[in-house]
Amino acid sequence: AASDDDMPPTEWEPREFRRAFTAEDSEEHGELAQFMRDAGSCLAGTDTRFIVIGDAILETVAPFPATPRFAALGAKGVCCTLASDDKTFEAHVFLKTIREVALARSERGGRKIYAIRFFGEPPGDADAPPPRPKLTCVLHGGESGEVPAAAVEKWERLAEKMM
């Protein structure tokens, strides 16, 4: 018989994976660009809520694009474009502004949440509040609120690549 240590956990628990990126990682062939490619290959077609919070909040749900595109835009650096095939959805991320990516699974209001958060520079002041993500991508649970098992498996595969 297998020991308890050999058995998979029976309880779902919140978890977070974080990875820091440097300026060199923001190049088209850098580590952050590779993460974006991994996200596209792992999450392709998965219904995802894209959220940007600033002075206004923008949210939309779209299937995660399979193939990010990259363009060097001079002083702005490399722009990663996540777009639907029909171009009804596009998100643009300037890679040089991203310094950390977090994949987090949590529970709120009885719903399990699977998120990818893209953060910029950390605050210089230790007493400053933590920075807001520049972009958050949350697996969409549909009307029931429950994220489909296949989508969770894809998110877990991306998390494994990040470890």
Tab-separated table of C-alpha atoms in Angstrom:
chain	number	residue	atom	x	y	z
A	1	ALA	CA	0.000	0.000	0.000
A	2	ALA	CA	1.166	3.523	-0.748
A	3	SER	CA	2.063	5.820	2.122
A	4	ASP	CA	0.179	9.084	2.630
A	5	ASP	CA	3.224	10.935	1.261
A	6	ASP	CA	2.918	9.077	-2.051
A	7	MET	CA	-0.758	9.886	-2.486
A	8	PRO	CA	-1.896	13.003	-4.351
A	9	PRO	CA	-3.413	15.688	-2.148
A	10	THR	CA	-7.154	15.361	-1.695
A	11	GLU	CA	-7.712	18.982	-0.766
A	12	TRP	CA	-7.530	21.786	-3.292
A	13	GLU	CA	-5.416	24.608	-1.954
A	14	PRO	CA	-4.520	28.097	-3.111
A	15	ARG	CA	-1.133	28.318	-4.759
A	16	GLU	CA	1.004	30.916	-6.482
A	17	PHE	CA	3.937	30.666	-8.854
A	18	ARG	CA	6.005	33.813	-9.489
A	19	ARG	CA	8.799	34.522	-11.869
A	20	ALA	CA	10.844	37.696	-12.212
A	21	PHE	CA	12.069	38.960	-15.576
A	22	THR	CA	14.893	41.313	-16.505
A	23	ALA	CA	15.233	43.832	-19.327
A	24	GLU	CA	17.084	41.200	-21.384
A	25	ASP	CA	14.092	38.862	-21.002
A	26	SER	CA	11.892	41.394	-22.811
A	27	GLU	CA	13.575	40.866	-26.174
A	28	GLU	CA	11.694	38.892	-28.820
A	29	HIS	CA	13.762	35.777	-28.085
A	30	GLY	CA	13.999	36.354	-24.318
A	31	GLU	CA	12.480	34.428	-21.444
A	32	LEU	CA	9.357	36.612	-21.149
A	33	ALA	CA	8.608	36.195	-24.853
A	34	GLN	CA	9.017	32.435	-24.368
A	35	PHE	CA	6.557	32.548	-21.478
A	36	MET	CA	4.062	34.314	-23.760
A	37	ARG	CA	4.569	31.578	-26.371
A	38	ASP	CA	4.105	28.914	-23.670
A	39	ALA	CA	0.902	30.607	-22.501
A	40	GLY	CA	-0.410	30.568	-26.072
A	41	SER	CA	0.465	26.919	-26.641
A	42	CYS	CA	-0.908	25.762	-23.267
A	43	LEU	CA	-4.049	27.890	-23.084
A	44	ALA	CA	-4.970	28.146	-26.786
A	45	GLY	CA	-8.726	28.371	-27.225
A	46	THR	CA	-9.451	28.490	-23.467
A	47	ASP	CA	-12.102	31.054	-22.566
A	48	THR	CA	-10.248	33.740	-20.630
A	49	ARG	CA	-11.304	37.005	-19.012
A	50	PHE	CA	-8.739	39.708	-19.834
A	51	ILE	CA	-8.722	42.529	-17.256
A	52	VAL	CA	-6.935	45.883	-17.254
A	53	ILE	CA	-7.396	48.183	-14.258
A	54	GLY	CA	-6.397	51.835	-14.399
A	55	ASP	CA	-8.554	54.913	-14.028
A	56	ALA	CA	-11.195	52.723	-15.654
A	57	ILE	CA	-11.613	48.948	-15.724
A	58	LEU	CA	-11.725	47.029	-18.979
A	59	GLU	CA	-12.809	43.383	-19.058
A	60	THR	CA	-13.583	41.089	-21.925
A	61	VAL	CA	-13.853	37.346	-22.412
A	62	ALA	CA	-12.174	35.731	-25.396
A	63	PRO	CA	-10.475	32.430	-26.192
A	64	PHE	CA	-6.781	32.697	-25.321
A	65	PRO	CA	-4.908	33.280	-28.604
A	66	ALA	CA	-2.658	30.395	-29.664
A	67	THR	CA	0.148	32.345	-31.273
A	68	PRO	CA	1.453	35.629	-29.895
A	69	ARG	CA	3.020	38.005	-32.401
A	70	PHE	CA	6.023	40.164	-31.619
A	71	ALA	CA	7.108	43.485	-33.103
A	72	ALA	CA	10.096	45.619	-32.165
A	73	LEU	CA	8.798	49.187	-31.817
A	74	GLY	CA	11.936	51.244	-31.274
A	75	ALA	CA	12.137	52.908	-27.859
A	76	LYS	CA	8.930	51.176	-26.730
A	77	GLY	CA	10.662	47.824	-27.093
A	78	VAL	CA	9.043	44.585	-28.134
A	79	CYS	CA	5.261	44.551	-28.282
A	80	CYS	CA	3.572	41.190	-27.811
A	81	THR	CA	0.163	41.022	-29.468
A	82	LEU	CA	-2.393	38.441	-28.398
A	83	ALA	CA	-5.128	38.467	-31.049
A	84	SER	CA	-8.019	36.337	-32.174
A	85	ASP	CA	-7.811	35.020	-35.711
A	86	ASP	CA	-10.595	37.360	-36.810
A	87	LYS	CA	-9.023	40.356	-34.971
A	88	THR	CA	-12.187	41.017	-32.923
A	89	PHE	CA	-9.939	40.733	-29.858
A	90	GLU	CA	-6.435	42.124	-29.423
A	91	ALA	CA	-4.282	42.771	-26.359
A	92	HIS	CA	-0.864	44.408	-26.602
A	93	VAL	CA	1.798	43.980	-23.929
A	94	PHE	CA	5.044	45.951	-24.056
A	95	LEU	CA	7.440	43.338	-22.724
A	96	LYS	CA	9.989	45.787	-21.319
A	97	THR	CA	7.340	47.065	-18.876
A	98	ILE	CA	6.808	43.603	-17.341
A	99	ARG	CA	9.087	42.607	-14.487
A	100	GLU	CA	7.156	39.755	-12.912
A	101	VAL	CA	4.491	37.222	-13.826
A	102	ALA	CA	2.397	35.392	-11.256
A	103	LEU	CA	0.170	32.404	-11.821
A	104	ALA	CA	-2.211	32.105	-8.902
A	105	ARG	CA	-5.072	29.868	-8.017
A	106	SER	CA	-7.339	31.102	-5.258
A	107	GLU	CA	-10.898	30.870	-4.051
A	108	ARG	CA	-13.328	33.754	-3.672
A	109	GLY	CA	-16.996	33.523	-2.913
A	110	GLY	CA	-16.894	29.747	-3.253
A	111	ARG	CA	-15.427	29.958	-6.766
A	112	LYS	CA	-12.000	28.746	-7.772
A	113	ILE	CA	-10.004	31.321	-9.685
A	114	TYR	CA	-7.046	30.603	-11.973
A	115	ALA	CA	-5.191	33.771	-12.931
A	116	ILE	CA	-2.101	35.024	-14.716
A	117	ARG	CA	-0.976	38.476	-13.589
A	118	PHE	CA	1.605	40.630	-15.357
A	119	PHE	CA	3.335	43.150	-13.069
A	120	GLY	CA	5.568	46.127	-13.819
A	121	GLU	CA	8.350	47.575	-11.695
A	122	PRO	CA	7.968	46.970	-7.958
A	123	PRO	CA	7.422	50.121	-5.888
A	124	GLY	CA	10.644	51.809	-4.776
A	125	ASP	CA	9.207	52.566	-1.343
A	126	ALA	CA	8.894	49.536	0.948
A	127	ASP	CA	5.798	51.109	2.543
A	128	ALA	CA	4.040	51.567	-0.808
A	129	PRO	CA	1.094	49.299	-1.576
A	130	PRO	CA	1.851	46.389	-3.906
A	131	PRO	CA	1.561	47.292	-7.581
A	132	ARG	CA	-1.578	46.499	-9.524
A	133	PRO	CA	-1.118	44.085	-12.386
A	134	LYS	CA	-0.798	45.690	-15.799
A	135	LEU	CA	-2.855	42.808	-17.218
A	136	THR	CA	-4.728	39.950	-15.564
A	137	CYS	CA	-5.940	36.886	-17.442
A	138	VAL	CA	-8.454	34.723	-15.551
A	139	LEU	CA	-9.802	31.419	-16.801
A	140	HIS	CA	-13.488	32.044	-17.462
A	141	GLY	CA	-15.972	29.890	-15.612
A	142	GLY	CA	-18.976	30.643	-17.785
A	143	GLU	CA	-22.465	30.993	-16.380
A	144	SER	CA	-21.954	28.357	-13.653
A	145	GLY	CA	-18.760	30.043	-12.501
A	146	GLU	CA	-16.929	26.724	-12.457
A	147	VAL	CA	-13.813	26.599	-14.620
A	148	PRO	CA	-13.915	23.487	-16.844
A	149	ALA	CA	-11.493	20.699	-15.845
A	150	ALA	CA	-9.796	20.819	-19.275
A	151	ALA	CA	-9.030	24.527	-18.789
A	152	VAL	CA	-7.619	23.864	-15.307
A	153	GLU	CA	-5.354	21.158	-16.756
A	154	LYS	CA	-4.050	23.642	-19.345
A	155	TRP	CA	-3.374	26.267	-16.636
A	156	GLU	CA	-1.569	23.655	-14.507
A	157	ARG	CA	0.576	22.713	-17.532
A	158	LEU	CA	1.584	26.374	-17.931
A	159	ALA	CA	2.371	26.575	-14.198
A	160	GLU	CA	4.638	23.521	-14.534
A	161	LYS	CA	6.542	25.219	-17.359
A	162	MET	CA	7.031	28.255	-15.117
A	163	MET	CA	8.492	26.321	-12.180
